[in-house]
Amino acid sequence: MAFVSSGYNPDKPMENRISDIGPRDFNEFLPPVIKNNYGKWLYHEILEPGVLVHVAESGDEVYTVRCGTARLMSITLIREMCEVADKHCDGYLRFTTRNNVEFMTDSKDKMIALKDDLLSRKFDGGSYKFPVGGTGAGISNIVHTQGWVHCHTPATDASGTVKVIMDDLFDEFTGHNMPAPVRIAVACCLNMCGACHCSDIAVVGIHRKPPIIDHEYLDNLCEIPLAVASCPTGAVRPSKVEIDGKQFKTVAIKEERCMFCGNCYTMCPSLPLSDKEGDGIALMVGGKVSNRISMPKFSKVVVAFIPNEPPRWPTLTKTIRNIVEVYKADANKYERLGDWAERIGWERFFEKTGIEFTPHLIDDFRDPAYYTWRQSTQFKF
Amino acid sequence: MAKHKTPLLDQLESGPWPSFVSDVKQEAEVRAKNEKDVNYQIPVEVCEDLLGVLELSYTDGETHWKHGGIVGVFGYGGGVIGRYCDQPEMFPGVAHFHTVRVAQPTAKYYTTDFLRQIVDIWDMRGSGLTNMHGSTGDIVFLGTTTPQLEEIFYELTHEADVDLGGSGSNLRTPAACLGMSRCEYACYDAQALCYDMTMEFQDELHRPAFPYKFKFKFDACPNSCVCALARSDFSVVGIWKDEIRIDQEAVAAYVGGEFAPNAGAHSGRDWGKFDIQKEVVDLCPGKCIKYADGKLEINDKECMHCMHCINTMPRALMIGNDRGASILCGAKAPILDGPQLSSLLIPFIKVEEPFTEVKDVVENIWDWWMEEGKNRERLGETMRRMGFQKLLEVTNVKADPRHVQEPRHNPYIFWKADEVDGPWERDVNEYRKRHQR
Ligand code: HEM
Ligand code: HEM
Ligand code: HEM
Ligand code: HEM
Ligand code: SF4
Ligand code: SF4
Ligand code: SF4
Ligand code: SF4
């Protein structure tokens, strides 16, 4: 494993340096049929789940086959995608915001050959490499974060939870059997890199125990004022402790103020808070971002805590399956999950899903909390 | 033979959904065999050790990654996220496992040539594992060592002609929907605007000068496929101002059942015959559609631009011709003060090259935010602390009922001296001439 230089010279970092060139111009990467009809599309149709046709003013057509991916993928798999794209799509492909990959062709026949090829490819373990779906009134791929694969603050895993949820919702991914699209997101901590706060169903990793204070090392590893300033609720203050007769500058945490967000840990590695029993998942539902029919809205917490049960998180998948089934049976056509819950009333949501309503579900965080309480005798028994 | 036993992860190989475990195992095998004779610059067992450390997390329910520490490339304040394993003796292959964010082409179209070029770099100098893509939109290369960072950057810029993406308190890699390239709903060229603004603000992207991160996202219509108004500080959403175009013959074809509603999105279930009254007219939030005597009429003045009728009958209804965008500001995730969606700042703006009007708005906002924003305060939080009026002031936008859902609930108005007649400073002795103590 001898070091191979790229040409970079560490003694003269500015020599031949290229910087601030940004991404490649997307125009280089558009398939010809897309380029020729740019801005001139007339309409589209979903021919079957995962297969779209877009028709342009010129009469040109582009057929798209959409496939789910795990997002965490190897270059071997990417090379296989390239092989498929070379074989069927003149060497072009694209990815979607929701971690799907799309292969495009300009005729129906080519599309059918493409789709058959994609569906024939499986991993050694037996799972599909390129499941076709993710369109229309179904459940598309899950937007998610890093989890235990790559981050320092997660309270749950992302790749694993996504895998088990999508295994369970596979028929919804490959079908159009929902009242409206259901968007799912997974974020493995409250930072919500995966941004769950407006998803139909959001899985959020949460910690439930205050940070452990590594008194003897804290002052060496952290700037105490930064750790103090990092806490959104003002729970962290400077302090001193004596251990074996030695004085240490450190911090103290007012535990009843801690909301377990982990910000202090981000600022100070001597305040870890992950914990096998403490960590798990909060489930939120009813958010949306599209402006269709109703305005965008936030997701709401409906289950305050579900334990981590790796590798297959059975309680989590069962809880989601139940919500999906009740929604599917009860909602009107075009009605998003949040719109359905508002129409029937949240009291009915809990009744129909059988989910227990607990005090944890009543907001008590700052001003907006008040606006979620009910100031009326208008409610249902 | 696998280096570590992974009985828990192995259970994630079953089931139909693509298994990341099978895929990482596949990469581990390719690296072990090295049939292409790649001169690997980081430990060959990196994939094996990643599975090992992940299995350990599955066993004990806790992550084994430490804080980043500061790593990166010379002259850039972001683009690399440092990552170290907290059990380096057990898993030496991932002792250093830094992420490299690579700028993705707008709307994520690729040629296989380009993809092969960048994965070849990552094959030799990284783990061979990626995220396609990170949540912000970047291509994410997962896992390499510190000495490789400059080498990767050099090869990306010299050979693949591509730059790093953003991280840290700077402009993050902007993202757009696929817009005009393949969508008939696009009200402006989201890809062109996104690419142009990405190039214009490269300095802001690579050198942190902001109170905290800042994101642009571009949706070309109110369907919001990249969720701009939920996910970005500066959200540009396409909209039209004039009439929805109607093709009455196609309307008749939907009513007659020749065309499937919503482009076939509901094909998996029997919802009965398409009922235009129930499925379109009654659901219109503007209550502005009439269907009588086989003719569809829209009172466009009352249209809320929700897209429902157009989505439901894409062959019959089309966006209007007077097109542009709305600009909304301040979305963020819950940390620290609760989640926020973007708030409407500019109801309508023309979006035409060279996009000067849009850039002026951004620059005015940045001038204000960089001056007033506290450390680690997102734009949305500055807006909450200082008031929406302040944002109107710095962007020279006139207040408009469209800015609110309803007027304020209290008369606690912060009047300014120049808004009130007569002198602001008053003399108490003069007052006392009229009123005894
Ligand atoms: C198509 C669906 C969605 C995708 C692909 C998606 C993806 C993402 C991604 C990738 C991020 C990371 C933000 C970034 O770094 O740029 C994010 C953040 C976020 N998402 Fe989503 N998300 C989706 C749905 C939603 C929905 C429905 C909402 C809510 C209305 C939402 C709200 C947010 C928020 C608030 C953030 C954080 C924004 C920030 O602070 O930067 N997302 N989302
Ligand atoms: C205290 C605040 C935060 C900290 C310390 C933090 C830290 C991190 C770290 C360390 C990563 C890299 C994970 C990895 O690849 O190893 C990350 C990724 C990311 N963060 Fe944050 N984050 C914070 C807040 C947020 C917020 C509020 C958002 C917005 C929605 C966000 C969006 C993202 C996104 C989009 C990614 C990429 C995730 C992915 O693609 O998997 N972060 N963050
Ligand atoms: C511009 C200043 C205000 C004026 C001119 C004003 C005038 C009035 C008047 C004339 C009444 C009806 C009294 C009656 O005959 O029963 C009233 C009632 C009331 N005002 Fe105000 N008020 C003002 C500000 C406020 C403020 C600032 C508050 C509270 C924060 C307030 C709270 C109330 C309440 C609670 C009532 C009783 C309402 C009810 O019985 O339904 N007012 N006010
Ligand atoms: C500057 C502040 C306030 C002013 C000028 C004000 C003025 C008034 C006036 C004029 C009335 C009507 C009295 C009447 O019926 O003759 C009133 C009633 C009342 N005020 Fe205030 N008020 C103020 C603040 C508040 C606040 C902060 C509260 C509660 C938090 C409050 C609660 C009430 C209530 C409940 C009544 C009505 C009682 C009733 O219905 O008989 N007021 N106030
Ligand atoms: S959501 Fe939290 S744990 Fe997950 S990747 Fe983001 S910062 Fe890390
Ligand atoms: S976890 Fe969050 S709330 Fe708790 S002490 Fe740390 S910063 Fe404060
Ligand atoms: S946001 Fe609108 S224009 Fe953009 S891809 Fe989605 S539907 Fe099309
Ligand atoms: S776009 Fe929405 S508000 Fe406008 S006419 Fe159509 S359904 Fe009504």
PDB file of N, CA and C in Angstrom, chain A residues 42-88:
ATOM      1  N   LEU A  42     -45.572  18.392 -22.161  1.00  0.00           N
ATOM      2  CA  LEU A  42     -47.007  18.608 -22.203  1.00  0.00           C
ATOM      3  C   LEU A  42     -47.728  17.955 -21.026  1.00  0.00           C
ATOM      4  N   TYR A  43     -47.476  16.681 -20.841  1.00  0.00           N
ATOM      5  CA  TYR A  43     -48.140  15.973 -19.745  1.00  0.00           C
ATOM      6  C   TYR A  43     -47.374  14.695 -19.442  1.00  0.00           C
ATOM      7  N   HIS A  44     -47.762  14.049 -18.349  1.00  0.00           N
ATOM      8  CA  HIS A  44     -47.133  12.768 -18.027  1.00  0.00           C
ATOM      9  C   HIS A  44     -48.198  11.780 -17.565  1.00  0.00           C
ATOM     10  N   GLU A  45     -47.843  10.522 -17.605  1.00  0.00           N
ATOM     11  CA  GLU A  45     -48.711   9.476 -17.069  1.00  0.00           C
ATOM     12  C   GLU A  45     -47.874   8.454 -16.331  1.00  0.00           C
ATOM     13  N   ILE A  46     -48.452   7.865 -15.293  1.00  0.00           N
ATOM     14  CA  ILE A  46     -47.765   6.763 -14.614  1.00  0.00           C
ATOM     15  C   ILE A  46     -48.358   5.486 -15.202  1.00  0.00           C
ATOM     16  N   LEU A  47     -47.574   4.808 -16.003  1.00  0.00           N
ATOM     17  CA  LEU A  47     -48.101   3.649 -16.730  1.00  0.00           C
ATOM     18  C   LEU A  47     -48.391   2.491 -15.790  1.00  0.00           C
ATOM     19  N   GLU A  48     -47.522   2.330 -14.824  1.00  0.00           N
ATOM     20  CA  GLU A  48     -47.715   1.342 -13.763  1.00  0.00           C
ATOM     21  C   GLU A  48     -46.816   1.821 -12.635  1.00  0.00           C
ATOM     22  N   PRO A  49     -46.976   1.300 -11.430  1.00  0.00           N
ATOM     23  CA  PRO A  49     -46.136   1.818 -10.352  1.00  0.00           C
ATOM     24  C   PRO A  49     -44.650   1.786 -10.732  1.00  0.00           C
ATOM     25  N   GLY A  50     -43.989   2.922 -10.604  1.00  0.00           N
ATOM     26  CA  GLY A  50     -42.562   3.005 -10.900  1.00  0.00           C
ATOM     27  C   GLY A  50     -42.223   3.303 -12.344  1.00  0.00           C
ATOM     28  N   VAL A  51     -43.217   3.364 -13.208  1.00  0.00           N
ATOM     29  CA  VAL A  51     -42.929   3.615 -14.624  1.00  0.00           C
ATOM     30  C   VAL A  51     -43.718   4.830 -15.111  1.00  0.00           C
ATOM     31  N   LEU A  52     -42.992   5.857 -15.556  1.00  0.00           N
ATOM     32  CA  LEU A  52     -43.641   7.082 -16.009  1.00  0.00           C
ATOM     33  C   LEU A  52     -43.349   7.318 -17.480  1.00  0.00           C
ATOM     34  N   VAL A  53     -44.318   7.977 -18.129  1.00  0.00           N
ATOM     35  CA  VAL A  53     -44.001   8.479 -19.466  1.00  0.00           C
ATOM     36  C   VAL A  53     -44.292   9.974 -19.464  1.00  0.00           C
ATOM     37  N   HIS A  54     -43.357  10.745 -20.007  1.00  0.00           N
ATOM     38  CA  HIS A  54     -43.564  12.179 -20.184  1.00  0.00           C
ATOM     39  C   HIS A  54     -43.628  12.450 -21.677  1.00  0.00           C
ATOM     40  N   VAL A  55     -44.631  13.237 -22.073  1.00  0.00           N
ATOM     41  CA  VAL A  55     -44.835  13.513 -23.488  1.00  0.00           C
ATOM     42  C   VAL A  55     -44.592  14.999 -23.753  1.00  0.00           C
ATOM     43  N   ALA A  56     -43.795  15.287 -24.767  1.00  0.00           N
ATOM     44  CA  ALA A  56     -43.430  16.670 -25.071  1.00  0.00           C
ATOM     45  C   ALA A  56     -44.267  17.226 -26.214  1.00  0.00           C
ATOM     46  N   GLU A  57     -44.229  18.549 -26.367  1.00  0.00           N
ATOM     47  CA  GLU A  57     -44.940  19.210 -27.465  1.00  0.00           C
ATOM     48  C   GLU A  57     -44.532  18.632 -28.810  1.00  0.00           C
ATOM     49  N   SER A  58     -43.255  18.265 -28.928  1.00  0.00           N
ATOM     50  CA  SER A  58     -42.746  17.733 -30.189  1.00  0.00           C
ATOM     51  C   SER A  58     -43.284  16.344 -30.494  1.00  0.00           C
ATOM     52  N   GLY A  59     -43.957  15.717 -29.518  1.00  0.00           N
ATOM     53  CA  GLY A  59     -44.388  14.337 -29.684  1.00  0.00           C
ATOM     54  C   GLY A  59     -43.386  13.347 -29.114  1.00  0.00           C
ATOM     55  N   ASP A  60     -42.200  13.826 -28.760  1.00  0.00           N
ATOM     56  CA  ASP A  60     -41.207  12.928 -28.151  1.00  0.00           C
ATOM     57  C   ASP A  60     -41.732  12.393 -26.821  1.00  0.00           C
ATOM     58  N   GLU A  61     -41.271  11.205 -26.509  1.00  0.00           N
ATOM     59  CA  GLU A  61     -41.658  10.605 -25.235  1.00  0.00           C
ATOM     60  C   GLU A  61     -40.410  10.184 -24.485  1.00  0.00           C
ATOM     61  N   VAL A  62     -40.455  10.298 -23.156  1.00  0.00           N
ATOM     62  CA  VAL A  62     -39.387   9.705 -22.355  1.00  0.00           C
ATOM     63  C   VAL A  62     -40.025   8.795 -21.314  1.00  0.00           C
ATOM     64  N   TYR A  63     -39.538   7.560 -21.297  1.00  0.00           N
ATOM     65  CA  TYR A  63     -40.033   6.565 -20.336  1.00  0.00           C
ATOM     66  C   TYR A  63     -39.040   6.471 -19.189  1.00  0.00           C
ATOM     67  N   THR A  64     -39.550   6.581 -17.967  1.00  0.00           N
ATOM     68  CA  THR A  64     -38.686   6.549 -16.794  1.00  0.00           C
ATOM     69  C   THR A  64     -39.035   5.344 -15.930  1.00  0.00           C
ATOM     70  N   VAL A  65     -38.012   4.595 -15.538  1.00  0.00           N
ATOM     71  CA  VAL A  65     -38.230   3.518 -14.565  1.00  0.00           C
ATOM     72  C   VAL A  65     -37.537   3.938 -13.272  1.00  0.00           C
ATOM     73  N   ARG A  66     -38.318   4.016 -12.207  1.00  0.00           N
ATOM     74  CA  ARG A  66     -37.801   4.482 -10.908  1.00  0.00           C
ATOM     75  C   ARG A  66     -37.568   3.286  -9.986  1.00  0.00           C
ATOM     76  N   CYS A  67     -36.396   3.245  -9.355  1.00  0.00           N
ATOM     77  CA  CYS A  67     -36.064   2.131  -8.463  1.00  0.00           C
ATOM     78  C   CYS A  67     -35.616   2.641  -7.105  1.00  0.00           C
ATOM     79  N   GLY A  68     -36.004   1.935  -6.074  1.00  0.00           N
ATOM     80  CA  GLY A  68     -35.521   2.261  -4.736  1.00  0.00           C
ATOM     81  C   GLY A  68     -34.063   1.870  -4.583  1.00  0.00           C
ATOM     82  N   THR A  69     -33.357   2.569  -3.686  1.00  0.00           N
ATOM     83  CA  THR A  69     -32.003   2.154  -3.312  1.00  0.00           C
ATOM     84  C   THR A  69     -31.898   2.285  -1.793  1.00  0.00           C
ATOM     85  N   ALA A  70     -30.802   1.725  -1.253  1.00  0.00           N
ATOM     86  CA  ALA A  70     -30.587   1.830   0.188  1.00  0.00           C
ATOM     87  C   ALA A  70     -29.912   3.153   0.554  1.00  0.00           C
ATOM     88  N   ARG A  71     -29.587   3.966  -0.408  1.00  0.00           N
ATOM     89  CA  ARG A  71     -28.835   5.216  -0.250  1.00  0.00           C
ATOM     90  C   ARG A  71     -27.384   4.960   0.131  1.00  0.00           C
ATOM     91  N   LEU A  72     -27.166   4.131   1.169  1.00  0.00           N
ATOM     92  CA  LEU A  72     -25.801   3.692   1.475  1.00  0.00           C
ATOM     93  C   LEU A  72     -25.462   2.655   0.416  1.00  0.00           C
ATOM     94  N   MET A  73     -24.583   3.003  -0.530  1.00  0.00           N
ATOM     95  CA  MET A  73     -24.328   2.041  -1.604  1.00  0.00           C
ATOM     96  C   MET A  73     -22.852   1.987  -1.954  1.00  0.00           C
ATOM     97  N   SER A  74     -22.460   0.842  -2.466  1.00  0.00           N
ATOM     98  CA  SER A  74     -21.058   0.626  -2.809  1.00  0.00           C
ATOM     99  C   SER A  74     -20.796   1.100  -4.228  1.00  0.00           C
ATOM    100  N   ILE A  75     -19.525   1.330  -4.519  1.00  0.00           N
ATOM    101  CA  ILE A  75     -19.181   1.707  -5.891  1.00  0.00           C
ATOM    102  C   ILE A  75     -19.387   0.527  -6.844  1.00  0.00           C
ATOM    103  N   THR A  76     -19.340  -0.683  -6.305  1.00  0.00           N
ATOM    104  CA  THR A  76     -19.641  -1.849  -7.154  1.00  0.00           C
ATOM    105  C   THR A  76     -21.087  -1.761  -7.654  1.00  0.00           C
ATOM    106  N   LEU A  77     -21.988  -1.357  -6.751  1.00  0.00           N
ATOM    107  CA  LEU A  77     -23.384  -1.208  -7.161  1.00  0.00           C
ATOM    108  C   LEU A  77     -23.532  -0.027  -8.133  1.00  0.00           C
ATOM    109  N   ILE A  78     -22.822   1.062  -7.878  1.00  0.00           N
ATOM    110  CA  ILE A  78     -22.903   2.211  -8.787  1.00  0.00           C
ATOM    111  C   ILE A  78     -22.398   1.807 -10.178  1.00  0.00           C
ATOM    112  N   ARG A  79     -21.333   1.010 -10.200  1.00  0.00           N
ATOM    113  CA  ARG A  79     -20.831   0.546 -11.507  1.00  0.00           C
ATOM    114  C   ARG A  79     -21.864  -0.331 -12.204  1.00  0.00           C
ATOM    115  N   GLU A  80     -22.600  -1.109 -11.417  1.00  0.00           N
ATOM    116  CA  GLU A  80     -23.652  -1.929 -12.022  1.00  0.00           C
ATOM    117  C   GLU A  80     -24.769  -1.041 -12.593  1.00  0.00           C
ATOM    118  N   MET A  81     -25.083   0.053 -11.867  1.00  0.00           N
ATOM    119  CA  MET A  81     -26.066   1.001 -12.404  1.00  0.00           C
ATOM    120  C   MET A  81     -25.567   1.578 -13.731  1.00  0.00           C
ATOM    121  N   CYS A  82     -24.281   1.872 -13.780  1.00  0.00           N
ATOM    122  CA  CYS A  82     -23.698   2.416 -15.021  1.00  0.00           C
ATOM    123  C   CYS A  82     -23.831   1.403 -16.164  1.00  0.00           C
ATOM    124  N   GLU A  83     -23.602   0.146 -15.810  1.00  0.00           N
ATOM    125  CA  GLU A  83     -23.712  -0.918 -16.813  1.00  0.00           C
ATOM    126  C   GLU A  83     -25.147  -0.963 -17.366  1.00  0.00           C
ATOM    127  N   VAL A  84     -26.130  -0.887 -16.468  1.00  0.00           N
ATOM    128  CA  VAL A  84     -27.537  -0.886 -16.896  1.00  0.00           C
ATOM    129  C   VAL A  84     -27.804   0.339 -17.777  1.00  0.00           C
ATOM    130  N   ALA A  85     -27.305   1.491 -17.331  1.00  0.00           N
ATOM    131  CA  ALA A  85     -27.562   2.728 -18.082  1.00  0.00           C
ATOM    132  C   ALA A  85     -26.888   2.702 -19.448  1.00  0.00           C
ATOM    133  N   ASP A  86     -25.715   2.098 -19.513  1.00  0.00           N
ATOM    134  CA  ASP A  86     -25.047   1.983 -20.815  1.00  0.00           C
ATOM    135  C   ASP A  86     -25.822   1.058 -21.750  1.00  0.00           C
ATOM    136  N   LYS A  87     -26.333  -0.014 -21.172  1.00  0.00           N
ATOM    137  CA  LYS A  87     -27.001  -1.029 -21.966  1.00  0.00           C
ATOM    138  C   LYS A  87     -28.335  -0.514 -22.526  1.00  0.00           C
ATOM    139  N   HIS A  88     -29.082   0.207 -21.687  1.00  0.00           N
ATOM    140  CA  HIS A  88     -30.449   0.564 -22.079  1.00  0.00           C
ATOM    141  C   HIS A  88     -30.681   2.055 -22.306  1.00  0.00           C
TER     142      HIS A  88
END
